[in-house]
Every structure is written in structure tokens, then in C-alpha cells.
């Protein structure tokens, strides 16, 4: 009888141990579950951005942002860190709701896709297109976060000197097919460096220590209004060409 009880207890403890083991394994991979793309480990190890949209708590990893964008993106990496920092400064341990949040930026490309994924969802048909005047340069790596419920805001800007100075010049050369082997080698090295190193840096190393301030605002932008304005503007530009 004692032996039977001992065996039963051993069996229960073994099952519990296995559950704990696999549970911990799942948690350790929770940031990028089921991802097969060759993303750097520093990317996979990043905590996700957690928020509420349409009454449901959601978590988006940097791997999710890469998948939505189409590939591993240095700009999306920088923006992911900026969003995590901005939300931490405004909400602390609270889980933010997108209905309580306004985000303003001039950064196109990967940063826009990341913000679409958070604020709009995974429907690629709802992607935001950059309006005229949005240009690609490191000076536009600025993100303004506004929390409506507290009338508090913070501006998160990438520190000077962290982004390669010739990044956009080499990008344009690559797009035009005029990049040299040496320039392409440097471009790839810079890309991999940002993908590997930015996720390892602290928020203050990347963005300094911005202050939270209280704001007053007038006017409003209705849901879909900005997208409609962008479509009309891009249509007018195309007709004028």
C-alpha cells in the first residue's frame, strides 16, 4: 500500500514537473512563438508590446512586426524600442488601450507598419501610406505619444549619432542599382549591427531621458479621416505628374 502511494505520488510529481518544464519553455519563447525566420536572438528575446484593442489584451513581438513588414527591418527595430519606451513612460505598469492613445511620427517604412499593426491590426488592406512631405532620414525618427485620459505626453527621439550617417544614401544607391560592392558590404554590416545591437541597448542609451509633460489640445481627427486625406493627396500628386 505504501509502495502504491509512493508510486502514485511520484507519478503526479513527474507530471507536474513536465508541465512546469514545458510551460517555462513556452514562456521563454513567448516573445516570438513559432517563428522560423532567421531573426537574431536579441530580437527574439525582446519582451512584446502589450496593449488593449477592441476590448482584448494583445501582445505584439518584434518578430510579429517583421513578419507584417515583410522582413527584418532596422527602422521597425528602432520604432519598436521607441514605442515600448513611450508607453512605459506614460503608463508604467498599466496596460494601455489604443483608444486612449495618439501616436504622431514622421518616420515612414518599417515604423509605420509597426504602428499600423498596433493601432489598426493585421489587415494589410488598412496599411497607412506616407503622405507627401514624409521623407526618409534619421531626423524623422521622432515619436510623440499622447495619453488622452491623463493629458500627458512624451516625445521619444533617437539619439544623434546612433544611426549610420550614409544609411539613406546607400539605400537609394541600392534601389537604383548603382551601389558598389564595398558600399553594399557596409550597408549589410550596418543593417545587421542595428538588428543585433539596438535590442540590447537600454532605452536611455537609444533615446536619452525625455520628460513627460501635460498638454492641452484642440480639434480632432476622426477614424479613417487621415487615411482619406492621404489617399486624396497621393491621387492629386499622381495626376499632377
Short mmCIF file of C-alpha atoms in Angstrom, two decimals, residues 10 22 28 32-33 195:
data_model
loop_
_atom_site.label_atom_id
_atom_site.label_comp_id
_atom_site.label_asym_id
_atom_site.label_seq_id
_atom_site.Cartn_x
_atom_site.Cartn_y
_atom_site.Cartn_z
CA UNK A 10 6.00 10.00 -7.88
CA UNK A 22 7.22 22.79 -20.93
CA UNK A 28 10.86 31.61 -22.70
CA UNK A 32 8.30 35.05 -30.91
CA UNK A 33 6.29 31.80 -30.81
CA UNK A 195 19.25 44.41 -35.69
#
